[in-house]
C-alpha positions as CSV (number, residue, x, y, z in Angstrom):
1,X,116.2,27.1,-43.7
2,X,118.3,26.6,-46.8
3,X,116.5,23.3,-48.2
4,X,114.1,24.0,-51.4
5,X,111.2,23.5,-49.0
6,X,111.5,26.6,-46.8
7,X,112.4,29.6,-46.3
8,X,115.3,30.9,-47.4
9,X,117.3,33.8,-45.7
10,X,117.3,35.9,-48.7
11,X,113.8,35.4,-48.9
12,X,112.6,35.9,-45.3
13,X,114.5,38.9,-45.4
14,X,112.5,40.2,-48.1
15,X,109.3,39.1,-46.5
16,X,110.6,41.0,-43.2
17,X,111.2,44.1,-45.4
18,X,108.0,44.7,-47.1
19,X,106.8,45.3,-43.4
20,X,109.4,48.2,-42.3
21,X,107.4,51.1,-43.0
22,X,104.2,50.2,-41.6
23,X,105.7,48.7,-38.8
24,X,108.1,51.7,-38.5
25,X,104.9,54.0,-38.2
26,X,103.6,51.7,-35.6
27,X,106.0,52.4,-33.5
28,X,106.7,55.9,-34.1
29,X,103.0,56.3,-33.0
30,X,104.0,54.7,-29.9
31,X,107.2,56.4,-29.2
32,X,107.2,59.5,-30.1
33,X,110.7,59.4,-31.4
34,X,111.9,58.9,-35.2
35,X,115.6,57.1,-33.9
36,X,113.6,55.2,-31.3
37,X,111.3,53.7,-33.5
38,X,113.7,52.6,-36.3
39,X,115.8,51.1,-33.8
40,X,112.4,49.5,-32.2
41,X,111.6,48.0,-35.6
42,X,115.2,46.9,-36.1
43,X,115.0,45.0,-33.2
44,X,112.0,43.7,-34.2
45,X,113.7,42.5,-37.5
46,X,116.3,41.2,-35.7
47,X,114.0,39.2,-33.0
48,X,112.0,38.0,-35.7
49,X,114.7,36.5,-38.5
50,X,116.7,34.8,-35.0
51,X,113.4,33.2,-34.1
52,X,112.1,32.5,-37.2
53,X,112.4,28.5,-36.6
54,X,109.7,29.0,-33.8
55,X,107.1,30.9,-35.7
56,X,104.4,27.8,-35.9
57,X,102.4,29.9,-38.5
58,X,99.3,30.2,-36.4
59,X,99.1,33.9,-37.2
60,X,100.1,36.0,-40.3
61,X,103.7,36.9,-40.5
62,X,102.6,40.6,-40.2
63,X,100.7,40.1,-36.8
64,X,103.6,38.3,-35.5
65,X,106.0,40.9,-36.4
66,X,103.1,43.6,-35.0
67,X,103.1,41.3,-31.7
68,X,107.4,41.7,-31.4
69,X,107.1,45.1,-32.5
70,X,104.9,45.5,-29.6
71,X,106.4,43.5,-26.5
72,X,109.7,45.9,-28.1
73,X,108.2,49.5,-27.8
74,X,106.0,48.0,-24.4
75,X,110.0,47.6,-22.9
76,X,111.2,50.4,-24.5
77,X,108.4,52.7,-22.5
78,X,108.7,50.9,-19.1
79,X,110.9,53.9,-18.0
80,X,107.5,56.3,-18.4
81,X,108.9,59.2,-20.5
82,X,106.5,60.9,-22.6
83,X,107.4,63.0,-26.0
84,X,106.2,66.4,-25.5
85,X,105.4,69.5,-27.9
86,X,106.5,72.6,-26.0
87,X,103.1,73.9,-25.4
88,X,102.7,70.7,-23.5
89,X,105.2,71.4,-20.7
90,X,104.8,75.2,-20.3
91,X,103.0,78.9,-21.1
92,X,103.1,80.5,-24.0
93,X,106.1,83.1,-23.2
94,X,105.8,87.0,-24.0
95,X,108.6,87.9,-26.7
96,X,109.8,90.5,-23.7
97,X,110.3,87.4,-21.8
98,X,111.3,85.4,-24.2
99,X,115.1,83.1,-23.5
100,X,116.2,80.0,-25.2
101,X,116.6,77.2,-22.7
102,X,117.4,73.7,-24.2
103,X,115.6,70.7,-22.5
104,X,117.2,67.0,-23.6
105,X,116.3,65.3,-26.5
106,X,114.6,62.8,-25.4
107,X,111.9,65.4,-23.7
108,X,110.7,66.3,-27.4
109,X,108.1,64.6,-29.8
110,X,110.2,64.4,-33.0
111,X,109.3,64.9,-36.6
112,X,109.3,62.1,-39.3
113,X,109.4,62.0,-43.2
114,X,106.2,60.9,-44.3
115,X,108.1,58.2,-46.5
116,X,109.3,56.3,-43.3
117,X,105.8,55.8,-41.8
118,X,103.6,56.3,-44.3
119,X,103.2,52.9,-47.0
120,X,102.2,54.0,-50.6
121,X,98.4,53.3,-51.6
122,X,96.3,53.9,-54.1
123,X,92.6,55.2,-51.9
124,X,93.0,58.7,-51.2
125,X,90.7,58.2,-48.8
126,X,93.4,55.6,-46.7
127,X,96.0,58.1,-47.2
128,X,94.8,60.7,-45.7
129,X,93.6,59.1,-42.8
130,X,96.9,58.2,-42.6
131,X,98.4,60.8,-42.7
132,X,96.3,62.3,-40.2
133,X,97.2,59.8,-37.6
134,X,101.3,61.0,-37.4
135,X,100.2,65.2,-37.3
136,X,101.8,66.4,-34.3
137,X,99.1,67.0,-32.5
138,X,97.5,63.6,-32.6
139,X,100.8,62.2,-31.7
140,X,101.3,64.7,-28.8
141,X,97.8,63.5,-27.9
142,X,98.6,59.6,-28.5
143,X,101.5,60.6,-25.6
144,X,99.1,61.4,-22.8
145,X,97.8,57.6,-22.9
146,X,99.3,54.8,-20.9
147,X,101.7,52.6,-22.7
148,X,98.7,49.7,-23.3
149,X,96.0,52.1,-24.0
150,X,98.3,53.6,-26.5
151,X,98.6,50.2,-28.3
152,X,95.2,49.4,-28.5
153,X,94.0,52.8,-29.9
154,X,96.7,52.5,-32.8
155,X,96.1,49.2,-33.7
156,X,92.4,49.3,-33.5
157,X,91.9,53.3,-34.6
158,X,94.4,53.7,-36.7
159,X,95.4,50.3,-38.3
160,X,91.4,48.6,-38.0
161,X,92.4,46.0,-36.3
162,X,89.7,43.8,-35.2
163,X,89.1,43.6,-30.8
164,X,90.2,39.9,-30.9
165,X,93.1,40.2,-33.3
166,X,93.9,42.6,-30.7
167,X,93.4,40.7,-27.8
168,X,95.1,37.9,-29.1
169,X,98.3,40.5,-29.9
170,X,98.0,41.3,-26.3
171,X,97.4,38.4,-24.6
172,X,94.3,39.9,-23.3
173,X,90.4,39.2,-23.9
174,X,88.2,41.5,-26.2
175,X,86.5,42.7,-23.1
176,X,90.0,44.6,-21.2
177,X,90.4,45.6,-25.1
178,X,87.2,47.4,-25.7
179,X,87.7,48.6,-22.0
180,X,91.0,49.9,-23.2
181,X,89.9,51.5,-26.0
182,X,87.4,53.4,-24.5
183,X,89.3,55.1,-21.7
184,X,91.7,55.9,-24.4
185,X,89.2,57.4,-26.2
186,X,88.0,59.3,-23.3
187,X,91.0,60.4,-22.5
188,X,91.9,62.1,-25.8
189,X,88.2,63.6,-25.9
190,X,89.0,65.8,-22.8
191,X,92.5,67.1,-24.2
192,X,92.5,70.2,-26.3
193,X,95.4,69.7,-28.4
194,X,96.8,72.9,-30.3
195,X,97.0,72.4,-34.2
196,X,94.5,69.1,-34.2
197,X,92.1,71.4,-36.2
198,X,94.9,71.6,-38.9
199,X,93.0,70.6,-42.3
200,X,95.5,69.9,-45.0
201,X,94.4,68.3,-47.8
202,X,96.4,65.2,-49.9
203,X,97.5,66.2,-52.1
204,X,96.9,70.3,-51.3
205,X,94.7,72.1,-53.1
206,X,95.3,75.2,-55.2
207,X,94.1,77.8,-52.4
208,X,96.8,75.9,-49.7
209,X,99.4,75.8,-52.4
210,X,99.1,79.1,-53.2
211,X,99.4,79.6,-49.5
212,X,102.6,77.5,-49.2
213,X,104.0,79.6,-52.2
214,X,103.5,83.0,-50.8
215,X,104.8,81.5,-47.3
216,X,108.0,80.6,-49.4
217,X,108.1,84.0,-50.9
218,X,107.6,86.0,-47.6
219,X,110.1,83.4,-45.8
220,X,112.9,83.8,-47.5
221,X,112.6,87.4,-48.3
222,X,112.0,88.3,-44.7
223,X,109.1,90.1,-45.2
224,X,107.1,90.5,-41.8
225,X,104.1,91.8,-43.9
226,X,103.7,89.6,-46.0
227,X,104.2,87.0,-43.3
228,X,101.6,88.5,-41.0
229,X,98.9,88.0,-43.7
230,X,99.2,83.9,-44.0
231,X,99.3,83.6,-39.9
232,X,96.5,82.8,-38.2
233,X,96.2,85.5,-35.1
234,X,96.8,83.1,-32.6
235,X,99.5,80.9,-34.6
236,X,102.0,79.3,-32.3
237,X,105.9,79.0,-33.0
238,X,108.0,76.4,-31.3
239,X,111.5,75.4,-31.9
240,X,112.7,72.0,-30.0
241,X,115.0,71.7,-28.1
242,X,114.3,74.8,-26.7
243,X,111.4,74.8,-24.5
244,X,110.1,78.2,-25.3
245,X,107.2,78.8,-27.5
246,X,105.0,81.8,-29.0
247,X,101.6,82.5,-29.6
248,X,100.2,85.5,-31.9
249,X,101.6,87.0,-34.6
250,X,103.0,89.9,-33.0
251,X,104.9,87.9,-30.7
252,X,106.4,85.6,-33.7
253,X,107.4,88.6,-36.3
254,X,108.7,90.6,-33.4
255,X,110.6,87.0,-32.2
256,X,111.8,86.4,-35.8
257,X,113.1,90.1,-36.5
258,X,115.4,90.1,-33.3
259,X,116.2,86.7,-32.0
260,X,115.9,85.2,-35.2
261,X,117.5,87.9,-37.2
262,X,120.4,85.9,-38.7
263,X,117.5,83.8,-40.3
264,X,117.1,86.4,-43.2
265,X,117.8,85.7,-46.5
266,X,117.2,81.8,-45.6
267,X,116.3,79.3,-48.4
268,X,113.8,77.1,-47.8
269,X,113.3,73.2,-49.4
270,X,109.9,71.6,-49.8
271,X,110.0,68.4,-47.2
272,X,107.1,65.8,-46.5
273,X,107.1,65.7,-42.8
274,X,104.3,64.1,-40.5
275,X,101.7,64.4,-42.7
276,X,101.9,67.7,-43.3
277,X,103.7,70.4,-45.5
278,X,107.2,71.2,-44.5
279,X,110.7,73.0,-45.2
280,X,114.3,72.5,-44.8
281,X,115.5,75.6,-44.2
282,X,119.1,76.7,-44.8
283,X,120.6,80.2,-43.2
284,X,123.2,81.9,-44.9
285,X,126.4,81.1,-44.2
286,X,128.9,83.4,-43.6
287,X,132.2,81.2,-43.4
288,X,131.9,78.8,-45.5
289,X,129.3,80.9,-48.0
290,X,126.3,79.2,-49.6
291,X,123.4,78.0,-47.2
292,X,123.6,76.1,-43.7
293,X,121.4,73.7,-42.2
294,X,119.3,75.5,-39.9
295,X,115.2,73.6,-39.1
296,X,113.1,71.2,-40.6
297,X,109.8,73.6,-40.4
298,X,106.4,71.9,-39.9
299,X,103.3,73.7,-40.9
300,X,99.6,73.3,-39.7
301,X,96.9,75.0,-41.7
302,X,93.5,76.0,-41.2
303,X,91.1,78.2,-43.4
304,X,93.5,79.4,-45.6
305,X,96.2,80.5,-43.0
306,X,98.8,79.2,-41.2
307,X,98.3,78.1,-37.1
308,X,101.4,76.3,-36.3
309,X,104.9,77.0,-37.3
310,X,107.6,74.0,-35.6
311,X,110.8,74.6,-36.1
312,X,113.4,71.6,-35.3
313,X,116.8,72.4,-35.1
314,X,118.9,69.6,-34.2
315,X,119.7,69.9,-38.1
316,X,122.5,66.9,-37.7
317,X,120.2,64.4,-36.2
318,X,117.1,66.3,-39.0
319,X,118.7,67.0,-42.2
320,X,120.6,63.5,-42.6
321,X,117.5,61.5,-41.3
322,X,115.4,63.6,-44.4
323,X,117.9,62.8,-47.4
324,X,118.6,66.2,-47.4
325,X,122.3,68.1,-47.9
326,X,124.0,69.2,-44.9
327,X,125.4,72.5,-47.5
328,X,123.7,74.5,-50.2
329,X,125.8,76.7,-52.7
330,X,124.6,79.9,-53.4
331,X,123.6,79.6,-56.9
332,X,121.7,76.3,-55.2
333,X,119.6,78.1,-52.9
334,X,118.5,80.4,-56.1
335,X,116.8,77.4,-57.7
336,X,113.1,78.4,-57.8
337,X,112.2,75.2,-55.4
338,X,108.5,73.6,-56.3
339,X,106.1,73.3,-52.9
């Protein structure tokens, strides 16, 4: 591949690049997992640029990579775990009743920056249909579906693919795709996912960012008031791993004031996280002073308030994946952050 007539490895492996984040998205929407899909498109990468010499050219160098992308995430699912939200394996628990019981990681839909998934456009309009399509609850949803039903709907829903591009990714005739497609879309028509009526605008308006700013405020001063005015009544709180979650606000302020006490006095960091508005927040630290890593926060809105409240805490596997520091110093965490 070295003679002036093709391709050279410095510049397939720039060709291969400018796909990563699309194809990275691809198969987060398949998988569920943010590790498991940059390890599926490195794989993919890999696959491709050692197999390069076979690729005739028939098809685009994106669908071929979409194709290996896919035959990788169709092998990595073969064992038939699903990614799960916590509302999607149990009840709501009472506070009174309320105990923190991990579950494994790889039980738990996991959060991405938008950044990894999302490419940059310029059509408002693409982004946030984009952005729509990694919100929690459309990827909980997208988890319900069988592994091939879950392919088609992404590539032909999300990324407008056309039934025999499709097809011809699949090895498969436009007929089992349309067929595909429509039990698919059945399928997510009878769920009733919690937080799919979240409406977040790109980029927010001033009503949700003023909404963001008093959550800030009332966040990190701890004030249960002030916190009960921006939830919704029926808000839900979860916080993978642990399998328990919370519904009302009662529930959450009385959760937060005694099981989550230590979170007082938290700072909180403006994040971009799966299409919607997020925080990394840091709890005080009282060994090593300054701030800890304690959750990357996602937040779902609706008319003005605030219906879900996720809370990840596997802040070593989180915080690193996000760019963000692993330790805040004090006079750090007093920076007036922007939202």
């Amino acid at each position: 591949m070295s003679d002036g007539t093709a391709t050279t490895t410095t510049d397939l492996d720039v060709r291969l690049e400018k796909h990563r984040v699309e194809l990275t998205g691809y198969c987060y929407r398949m998988l569920g997992s943010s590790f498991e899909a940059e390890d599926a498109v490195q794989d993919t990468m890999v696959r491709a640029w050692r197999s390069y010499d076979k690729f005739e050219g028939r098809s685009s160098l994106r669908s071929w990579l979409y194709r290996i992308a896919t035959n990788v995430c169709l092998d990595m699912l073969t064992a038939g775990n699903k990614r799960a939200r916590p509302m999607d394996l149990t009840e709501s628990t009472p506070l009174a009743q309320a105990a923190l019981s991990p579950r494994p990681d790889n039980t738990w839909l996991e959060p991405m920056p938008d950044n990894r998934v999302l490419p940059g456009t310029d059509d408002p309009a693409e982004a946030a249909v984009a952005k729509e399509t990694v919100r929690l609850a459309f990827m909980a949803a997208l988890q319900q579906l069988p592994a091939k039903q879950r392919a088609v709907l992404i590539l032909r829903e999300v990324l407008a693919w056309k039934a025999s591009e499709v097809a011809e990714l699949l090895d498969t005739t436009v007929a089992s795709v349309n067929s595909a497609l429509q039990r698919a879309r059945a399928t997510l028509a009878e769920q009733q996912q919690p937080g799919a009526e979240a409406a977040v605008s790109d980029p927010l308006d001033e009503e949700q960012q003023k909404l963001l700013e008093r959550y800030v405020a009332a966040f990190e001063g701890y004030d249960m008031t002030a916190l009960t005015a921006l939830l919704h009544e029926d808000a839900i709180m979860t916080m993978p791993p642990f399998d328990l979650w919370l519904t009302g606000v009662k529930d959450i302020t009385g959760f937060m004031t005694t099981l989550g006490a230590p979170c007082a006095d938290s700072r909180l960091l403006p994040v971009q996280v799966n299409g919607l508005p997020g925080f990394a927040q840091y709890k005080p630290d009282p060994e090593a002073g300054g701030f800890t890593p304690w959750a990357v926060q996602v937040l779902e809105v609706s008319d003005g308030r605030i219906t879900g409240f996720h809370c990840f805490l596997d802040t070593k596997r989180w915080f690193p994946l996000f760019g963000l520091p692993l330790h805040l110093e004090a006079e750090a965490g007093q920076v007036e952050e922007g939202v």
